[in-house]
mmCIF file of C-alpha atoms in Angstrom:
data_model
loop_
_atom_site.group_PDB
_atom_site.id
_atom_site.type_symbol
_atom_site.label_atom_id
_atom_site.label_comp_id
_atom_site.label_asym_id
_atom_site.label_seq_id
_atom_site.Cartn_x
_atom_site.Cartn_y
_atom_site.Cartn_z
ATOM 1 C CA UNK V 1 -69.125 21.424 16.983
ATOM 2 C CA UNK V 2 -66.026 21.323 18.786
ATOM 3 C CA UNK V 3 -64.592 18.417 20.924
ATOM 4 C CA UNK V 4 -61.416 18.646 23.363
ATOM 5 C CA UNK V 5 -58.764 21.342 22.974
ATOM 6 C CA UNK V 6 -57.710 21.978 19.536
ATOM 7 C CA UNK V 7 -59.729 19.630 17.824
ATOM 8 C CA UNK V 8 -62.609 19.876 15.607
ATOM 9 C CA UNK V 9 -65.080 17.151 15.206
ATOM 10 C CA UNK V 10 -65.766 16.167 11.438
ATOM 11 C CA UNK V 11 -67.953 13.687 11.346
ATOM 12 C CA UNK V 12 -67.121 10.311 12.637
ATOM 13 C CA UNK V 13 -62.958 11.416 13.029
ATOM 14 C CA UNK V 14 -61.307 14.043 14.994
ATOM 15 C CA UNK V 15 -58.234 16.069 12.928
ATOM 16 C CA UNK V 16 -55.974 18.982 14.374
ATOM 17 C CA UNK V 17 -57.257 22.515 13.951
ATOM 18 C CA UNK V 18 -54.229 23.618 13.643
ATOM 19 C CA UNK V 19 -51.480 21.742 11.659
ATOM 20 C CA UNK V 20 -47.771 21.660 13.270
ATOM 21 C CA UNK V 21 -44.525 20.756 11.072
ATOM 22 C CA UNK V 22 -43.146 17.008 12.894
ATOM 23 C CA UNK V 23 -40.120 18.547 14.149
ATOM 24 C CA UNK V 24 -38.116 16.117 16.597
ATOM 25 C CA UNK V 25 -37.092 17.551 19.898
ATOM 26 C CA UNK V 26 -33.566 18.670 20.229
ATOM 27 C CA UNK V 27 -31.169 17.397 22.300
ATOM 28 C CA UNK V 28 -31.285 19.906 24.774
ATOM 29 C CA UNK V 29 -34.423 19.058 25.602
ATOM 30 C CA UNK V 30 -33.222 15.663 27.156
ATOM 31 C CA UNK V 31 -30.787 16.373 30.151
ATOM 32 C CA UNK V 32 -27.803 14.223 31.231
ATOM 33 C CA UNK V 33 -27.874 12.559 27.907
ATOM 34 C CA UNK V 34 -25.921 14.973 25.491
ATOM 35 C CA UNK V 35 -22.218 15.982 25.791
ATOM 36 C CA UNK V 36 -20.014 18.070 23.454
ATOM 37 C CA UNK V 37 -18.427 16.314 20.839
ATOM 38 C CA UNK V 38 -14.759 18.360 21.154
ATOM 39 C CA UNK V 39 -13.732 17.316 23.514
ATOM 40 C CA UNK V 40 -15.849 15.305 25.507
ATOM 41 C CA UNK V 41 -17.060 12.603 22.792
ATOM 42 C CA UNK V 42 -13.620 12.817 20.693
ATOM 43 C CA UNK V 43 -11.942 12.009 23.782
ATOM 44 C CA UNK V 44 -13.650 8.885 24.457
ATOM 45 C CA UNK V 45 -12.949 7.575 20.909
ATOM 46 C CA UNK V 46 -9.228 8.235 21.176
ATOM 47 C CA UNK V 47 -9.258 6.245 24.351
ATOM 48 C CA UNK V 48 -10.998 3.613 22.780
ATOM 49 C CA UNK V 49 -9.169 3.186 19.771
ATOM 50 C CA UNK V 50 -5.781 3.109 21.398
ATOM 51 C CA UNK V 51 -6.831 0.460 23.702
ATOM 52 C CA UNK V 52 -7.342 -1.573 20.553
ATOM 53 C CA UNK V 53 -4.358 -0.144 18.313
ATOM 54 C CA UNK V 54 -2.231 -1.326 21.838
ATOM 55 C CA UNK V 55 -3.569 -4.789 21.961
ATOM 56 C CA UNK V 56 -3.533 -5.173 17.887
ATOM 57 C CA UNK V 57 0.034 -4.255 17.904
ATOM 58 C CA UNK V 58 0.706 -6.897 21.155
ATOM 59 C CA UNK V 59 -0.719 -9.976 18.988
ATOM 60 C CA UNK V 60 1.174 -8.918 16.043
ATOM 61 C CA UNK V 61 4.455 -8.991 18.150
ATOM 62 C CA UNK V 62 3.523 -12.250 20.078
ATOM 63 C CA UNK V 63 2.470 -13.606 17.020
ATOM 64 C CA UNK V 64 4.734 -12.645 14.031
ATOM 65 C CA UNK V 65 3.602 -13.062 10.725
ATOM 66 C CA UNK V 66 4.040 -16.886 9.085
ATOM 67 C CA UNK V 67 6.125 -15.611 6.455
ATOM 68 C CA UNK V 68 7.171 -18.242 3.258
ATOM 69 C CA UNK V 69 10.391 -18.912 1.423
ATOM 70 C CA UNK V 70 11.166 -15.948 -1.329
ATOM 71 C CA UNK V 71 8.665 -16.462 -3.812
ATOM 72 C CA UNK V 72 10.334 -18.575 -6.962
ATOM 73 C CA UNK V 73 8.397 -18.285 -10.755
ATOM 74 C CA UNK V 74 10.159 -21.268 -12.564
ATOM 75 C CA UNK V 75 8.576 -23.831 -9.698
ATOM 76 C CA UNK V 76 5.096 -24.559 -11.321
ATOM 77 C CA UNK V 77 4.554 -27.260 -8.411
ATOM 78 C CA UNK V 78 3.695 -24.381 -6.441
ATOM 79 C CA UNK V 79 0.291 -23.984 -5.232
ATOM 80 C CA UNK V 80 -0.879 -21.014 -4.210
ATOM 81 C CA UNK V 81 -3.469 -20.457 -1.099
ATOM 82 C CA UNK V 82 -5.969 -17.334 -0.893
ATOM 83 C CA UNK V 83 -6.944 -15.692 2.089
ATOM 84 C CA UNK V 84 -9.591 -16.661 3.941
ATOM 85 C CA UNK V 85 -12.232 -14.487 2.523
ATOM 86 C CA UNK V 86 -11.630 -15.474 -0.888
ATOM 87 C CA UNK V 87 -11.882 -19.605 -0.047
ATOM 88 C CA UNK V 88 -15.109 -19.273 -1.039
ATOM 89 C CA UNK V 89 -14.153 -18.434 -4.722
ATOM 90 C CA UNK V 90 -10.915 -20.329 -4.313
ATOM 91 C CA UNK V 91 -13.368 -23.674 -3.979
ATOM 92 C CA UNK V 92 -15.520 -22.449 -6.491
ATOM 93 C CA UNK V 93 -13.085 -22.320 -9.196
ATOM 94 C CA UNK V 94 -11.818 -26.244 -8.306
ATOM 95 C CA UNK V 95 -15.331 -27.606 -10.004
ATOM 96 C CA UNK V 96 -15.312 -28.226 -13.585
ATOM 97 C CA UNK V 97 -18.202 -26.254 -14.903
ATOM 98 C CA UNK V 98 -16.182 -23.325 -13.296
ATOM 99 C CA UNK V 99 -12.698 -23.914 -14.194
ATOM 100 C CA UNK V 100 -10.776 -24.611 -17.178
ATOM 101 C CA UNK V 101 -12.643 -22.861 -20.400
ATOM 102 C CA UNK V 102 -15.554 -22.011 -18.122
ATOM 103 C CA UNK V 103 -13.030 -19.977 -15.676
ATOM 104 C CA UNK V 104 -15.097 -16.780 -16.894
ATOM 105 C CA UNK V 105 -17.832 -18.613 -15.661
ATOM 106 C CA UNK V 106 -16.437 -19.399 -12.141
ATOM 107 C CA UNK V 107 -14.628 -15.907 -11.637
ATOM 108 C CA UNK V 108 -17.554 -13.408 -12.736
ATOM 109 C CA UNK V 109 -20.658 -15.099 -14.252
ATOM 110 C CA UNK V 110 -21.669 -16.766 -11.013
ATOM 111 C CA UNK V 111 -20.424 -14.379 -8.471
ATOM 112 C CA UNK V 112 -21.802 -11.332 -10.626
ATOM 113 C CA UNK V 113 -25.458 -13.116 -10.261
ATOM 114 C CA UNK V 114 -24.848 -14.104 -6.664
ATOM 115 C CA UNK V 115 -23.902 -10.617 -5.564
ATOM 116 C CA UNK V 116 -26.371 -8.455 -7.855
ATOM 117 C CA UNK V 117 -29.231 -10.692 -6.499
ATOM 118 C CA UNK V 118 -28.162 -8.907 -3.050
ATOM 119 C CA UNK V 119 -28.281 -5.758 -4.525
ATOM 120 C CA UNK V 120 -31.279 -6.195 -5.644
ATOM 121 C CA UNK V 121 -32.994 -7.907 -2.888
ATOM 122 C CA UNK V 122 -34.748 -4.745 -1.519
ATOM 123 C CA UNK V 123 -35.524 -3.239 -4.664
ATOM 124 C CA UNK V 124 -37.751 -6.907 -5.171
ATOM 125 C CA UNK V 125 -38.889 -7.021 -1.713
ATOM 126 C CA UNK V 126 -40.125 -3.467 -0.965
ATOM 127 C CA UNK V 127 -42.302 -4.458 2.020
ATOM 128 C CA UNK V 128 -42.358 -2.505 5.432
ATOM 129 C CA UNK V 129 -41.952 -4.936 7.449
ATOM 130 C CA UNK V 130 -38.568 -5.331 9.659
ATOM 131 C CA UNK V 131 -39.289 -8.846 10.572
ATOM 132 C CA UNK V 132 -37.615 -11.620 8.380
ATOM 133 C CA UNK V 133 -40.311 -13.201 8.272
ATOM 134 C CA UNK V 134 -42.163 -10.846 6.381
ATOM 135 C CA UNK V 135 -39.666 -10.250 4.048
ATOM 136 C CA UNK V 136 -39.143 -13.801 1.913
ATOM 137 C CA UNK V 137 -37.131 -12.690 -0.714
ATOM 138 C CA UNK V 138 -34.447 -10.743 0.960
ATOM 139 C CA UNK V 139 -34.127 -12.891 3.667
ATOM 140 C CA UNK V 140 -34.241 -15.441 1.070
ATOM 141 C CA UNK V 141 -31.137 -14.161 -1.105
ATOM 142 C CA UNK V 142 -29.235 -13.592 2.588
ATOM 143 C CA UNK V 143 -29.373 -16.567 4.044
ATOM 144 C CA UNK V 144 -28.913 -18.210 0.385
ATOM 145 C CA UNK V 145 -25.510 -16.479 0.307
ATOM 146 C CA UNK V 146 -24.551 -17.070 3.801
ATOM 147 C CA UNK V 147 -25.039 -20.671 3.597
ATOM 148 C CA UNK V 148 -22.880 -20.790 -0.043
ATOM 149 C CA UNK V 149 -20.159 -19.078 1.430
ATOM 150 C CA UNK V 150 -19.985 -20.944 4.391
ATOM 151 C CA UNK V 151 -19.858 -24.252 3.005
ATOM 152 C CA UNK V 152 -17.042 -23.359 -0.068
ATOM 153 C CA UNK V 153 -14.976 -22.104 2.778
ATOM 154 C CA UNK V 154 -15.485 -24.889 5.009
ATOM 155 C CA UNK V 155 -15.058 -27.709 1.933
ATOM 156 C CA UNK V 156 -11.711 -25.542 0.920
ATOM 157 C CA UNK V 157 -10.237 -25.935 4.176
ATOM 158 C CA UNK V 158 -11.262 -29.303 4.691
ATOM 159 C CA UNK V 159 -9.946 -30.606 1.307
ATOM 160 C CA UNK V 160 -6.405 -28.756 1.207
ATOM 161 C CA UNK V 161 -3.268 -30.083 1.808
ATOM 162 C CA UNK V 162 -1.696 -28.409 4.861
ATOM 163 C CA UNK V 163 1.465 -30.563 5.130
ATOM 164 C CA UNK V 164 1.753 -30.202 1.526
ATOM 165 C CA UNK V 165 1.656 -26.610 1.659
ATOM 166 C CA UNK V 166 3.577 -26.098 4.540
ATOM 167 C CA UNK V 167 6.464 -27.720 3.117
ATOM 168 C CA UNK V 168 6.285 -26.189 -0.011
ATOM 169 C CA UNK V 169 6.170 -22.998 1.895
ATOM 170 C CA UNK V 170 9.252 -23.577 4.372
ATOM 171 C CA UNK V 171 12.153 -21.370 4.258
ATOM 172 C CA UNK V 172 15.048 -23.424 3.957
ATOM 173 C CA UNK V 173 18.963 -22.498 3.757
ATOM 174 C CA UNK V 174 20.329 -21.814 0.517
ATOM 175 C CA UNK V 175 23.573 -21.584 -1.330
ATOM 176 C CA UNK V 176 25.823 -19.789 -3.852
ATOM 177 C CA UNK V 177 24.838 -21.064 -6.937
ATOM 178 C CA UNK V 178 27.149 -20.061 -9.914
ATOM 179 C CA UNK V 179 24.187 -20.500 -12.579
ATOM 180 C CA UNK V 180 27.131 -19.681 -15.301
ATOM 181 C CA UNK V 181 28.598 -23.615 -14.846
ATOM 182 C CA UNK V 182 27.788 -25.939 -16.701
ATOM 183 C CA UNK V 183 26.067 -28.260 -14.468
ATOM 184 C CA UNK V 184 23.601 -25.597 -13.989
ATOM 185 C CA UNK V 185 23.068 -25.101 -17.463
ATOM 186 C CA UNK V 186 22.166 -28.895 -17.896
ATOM 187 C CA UNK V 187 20.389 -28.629 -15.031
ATOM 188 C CA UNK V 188 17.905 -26.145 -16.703
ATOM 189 C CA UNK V 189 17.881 -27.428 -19.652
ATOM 190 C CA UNK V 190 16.749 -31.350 -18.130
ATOM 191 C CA UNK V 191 13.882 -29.361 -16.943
ATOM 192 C CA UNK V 192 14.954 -29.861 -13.296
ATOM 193 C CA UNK V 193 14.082 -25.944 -12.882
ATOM 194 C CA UNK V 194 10.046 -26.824 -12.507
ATOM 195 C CA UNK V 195 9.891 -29.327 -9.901
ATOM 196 C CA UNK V 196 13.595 -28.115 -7.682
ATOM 197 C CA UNK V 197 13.374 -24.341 -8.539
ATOM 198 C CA UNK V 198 15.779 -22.365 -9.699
ATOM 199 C CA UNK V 199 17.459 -21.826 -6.336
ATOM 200 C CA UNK V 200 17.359 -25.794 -5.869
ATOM 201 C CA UNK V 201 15.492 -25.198 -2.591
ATOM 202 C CA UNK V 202 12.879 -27.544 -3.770
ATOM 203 C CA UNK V 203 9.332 -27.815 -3.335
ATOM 204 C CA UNK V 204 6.049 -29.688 -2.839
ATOM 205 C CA UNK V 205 6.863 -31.846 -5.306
ATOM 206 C CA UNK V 206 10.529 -32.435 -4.850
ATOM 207 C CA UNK V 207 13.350 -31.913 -2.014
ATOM 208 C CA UNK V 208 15.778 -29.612 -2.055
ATOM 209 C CA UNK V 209 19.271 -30.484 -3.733
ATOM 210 C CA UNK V 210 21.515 -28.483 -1.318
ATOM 211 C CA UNK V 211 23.568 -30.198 1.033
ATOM 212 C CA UNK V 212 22.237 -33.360 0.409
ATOM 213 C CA UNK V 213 25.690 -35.234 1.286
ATOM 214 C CA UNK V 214 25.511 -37.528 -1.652
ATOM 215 C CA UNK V 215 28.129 -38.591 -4.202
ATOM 216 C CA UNK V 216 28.023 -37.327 -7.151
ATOM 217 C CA UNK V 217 27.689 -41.648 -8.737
ATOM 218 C CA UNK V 218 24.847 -41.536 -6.231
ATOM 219 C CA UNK V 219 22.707 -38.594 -7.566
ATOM 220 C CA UNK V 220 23.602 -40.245 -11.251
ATOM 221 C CA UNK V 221 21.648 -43.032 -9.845
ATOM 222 C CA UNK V 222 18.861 -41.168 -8.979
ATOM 223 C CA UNK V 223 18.618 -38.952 -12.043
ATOM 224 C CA UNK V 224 18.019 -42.415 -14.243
ATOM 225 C CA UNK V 225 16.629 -44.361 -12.580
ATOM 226 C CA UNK V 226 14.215 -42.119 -10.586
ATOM 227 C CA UNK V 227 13.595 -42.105 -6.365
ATOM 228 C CA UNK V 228 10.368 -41.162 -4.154
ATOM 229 C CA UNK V 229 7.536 -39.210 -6.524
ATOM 230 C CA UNK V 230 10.565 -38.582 -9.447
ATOM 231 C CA UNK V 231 10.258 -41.527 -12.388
ATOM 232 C CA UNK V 232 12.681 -43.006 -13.999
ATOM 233 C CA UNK V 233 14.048 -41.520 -17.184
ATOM 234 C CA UNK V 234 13.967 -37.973 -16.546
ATOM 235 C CA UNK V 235 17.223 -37.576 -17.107
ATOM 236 C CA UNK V 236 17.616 -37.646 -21.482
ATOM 237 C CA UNK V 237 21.303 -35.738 -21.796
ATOM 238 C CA UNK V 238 24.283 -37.299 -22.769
ATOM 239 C CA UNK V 239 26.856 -39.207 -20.036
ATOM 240 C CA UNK V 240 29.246 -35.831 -19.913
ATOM 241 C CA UNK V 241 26.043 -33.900 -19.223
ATOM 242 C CA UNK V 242 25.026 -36.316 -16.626
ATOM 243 C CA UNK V 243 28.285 -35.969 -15.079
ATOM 244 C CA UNK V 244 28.493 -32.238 -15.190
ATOM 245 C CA UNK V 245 25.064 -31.924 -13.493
ATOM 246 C CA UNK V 246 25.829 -34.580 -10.688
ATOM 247 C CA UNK V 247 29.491 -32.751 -9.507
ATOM 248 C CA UNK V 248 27.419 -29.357 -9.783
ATOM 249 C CA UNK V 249 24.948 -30.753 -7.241
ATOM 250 C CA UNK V 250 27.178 -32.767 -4.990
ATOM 251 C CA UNK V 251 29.448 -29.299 -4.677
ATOM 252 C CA UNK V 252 26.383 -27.126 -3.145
ATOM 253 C CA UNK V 253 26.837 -26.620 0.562
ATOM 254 C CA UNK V 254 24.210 -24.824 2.561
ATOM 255 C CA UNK V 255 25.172 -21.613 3.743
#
């Protein structure tokens, strides 16, 4: 028996007599809402993506880049600051079942789990459902991750030393330093090099020794008997060593 147009009743469900491929309809079907790409559409992103390459390149003037002193490998005081995406791993790395011996633990063990459980968050949870509420797992693993990263980021930036880095990162004058005189040889060999660097620009952990205006009997002083964060007794060379190292320093004259 048949029911309505194109349909044939089969017992308690209607079906199509005739069976159409699901084509969608094409665009041309829906006026006022297409446009040709070239060069309508292409157009329209060029405009838009100049208006942001113009204002990118206005902050980048107004703001210049905070650029740091030349970067100096004999001053182990140094301590170096990701960026911002990597705080996360930065804070990680600080705890001591992640650092240390366990740094391969901290740098790929955990962060290999963390992201593979992502990856394979919809291969686990293979509902079709959009809702996150319907979907546990993933939403789960995402919100697991979100809340990790934002709180190593947050605890990073909370716990660093900003003056400290800031100062350490200061450009400051320097000086011609003849590293062929003596005083510069004792000077390196005192170990002076890892705390002052090896432009004697200083650091975090000790100020510069250029154009300090002090006598050369006064920097003796210092070097045995210690001032500030330095001890005493850092200085172990012999009294013409001492001597060659404090007129080397009392000499330097910021450029």
């Amino acid at each position: 028996m048949h029911r309505g147009k194109g349909m044939k009743f089969v017992g308690d469900s209607r079906v199509p007599a005739e069976r159409k491929p699901n084509i969608p309809k094409d665009y041309s079907e829906y006026p006022g809402k297409t446009e040709a790409f070239w060069p309508n559409f292409l157009l329209k992103e060029w405009m838009v993506g100049a208006v942001f390459l113009v204002g990118y390149l206005c902050l980048t003037v107004a703001h210049p880049s905070p650029l740091e002193r030349i970067a100096d490998p004999t001053d182990t005081a140094y301590i170096p600051l990701p960026d911002w995406y990597f705080l996360f791993l930065y804070q990680l790395l600080k705890y001591t079942y992640a650092s240390g011996p366990y740094n391969i633990i901290g740098a790929m063990v955990i962060p290999g789990l963390a992201f593979g459980a992502l990856l394979l968050a919809p291969f686990i949870d293979r509902g079709p459902h959009r809702r996150p509420s319907k979907r546990p797992f993933a939403t789960g693993f995402m919100l697991l991750a979100i809340a990790s990263i934002f709180y190593l980021t947050w605890y990073s930036v909370v716990t660093h030393d900003w003056e400290a880095a800031k100062a350490q990162g200061q450009i400051v004058k320097g000086a011609d330093i003849n590293k062929e005189d003596p005083g510069y040889k004792v000077y390196e060999a005192q170990g002076c090099v890892s705390c002052h660097g090896a432009e004697l620009t200083g650091g975090a952990a000790a100020p510069k020794l250029i154009g300090t205006g002090l006598a050369p009997e006064e920097i003796a002083k210092i070097a045995k008997e210690g001032k500030g964060g330095m001890p005493a007794g850092m200085f172990k060379g012999t009294d013409e060593e001492l001597k060659q190292l404090t007129e080397f320093i009392a000499g330097l004259e910021e450029k």
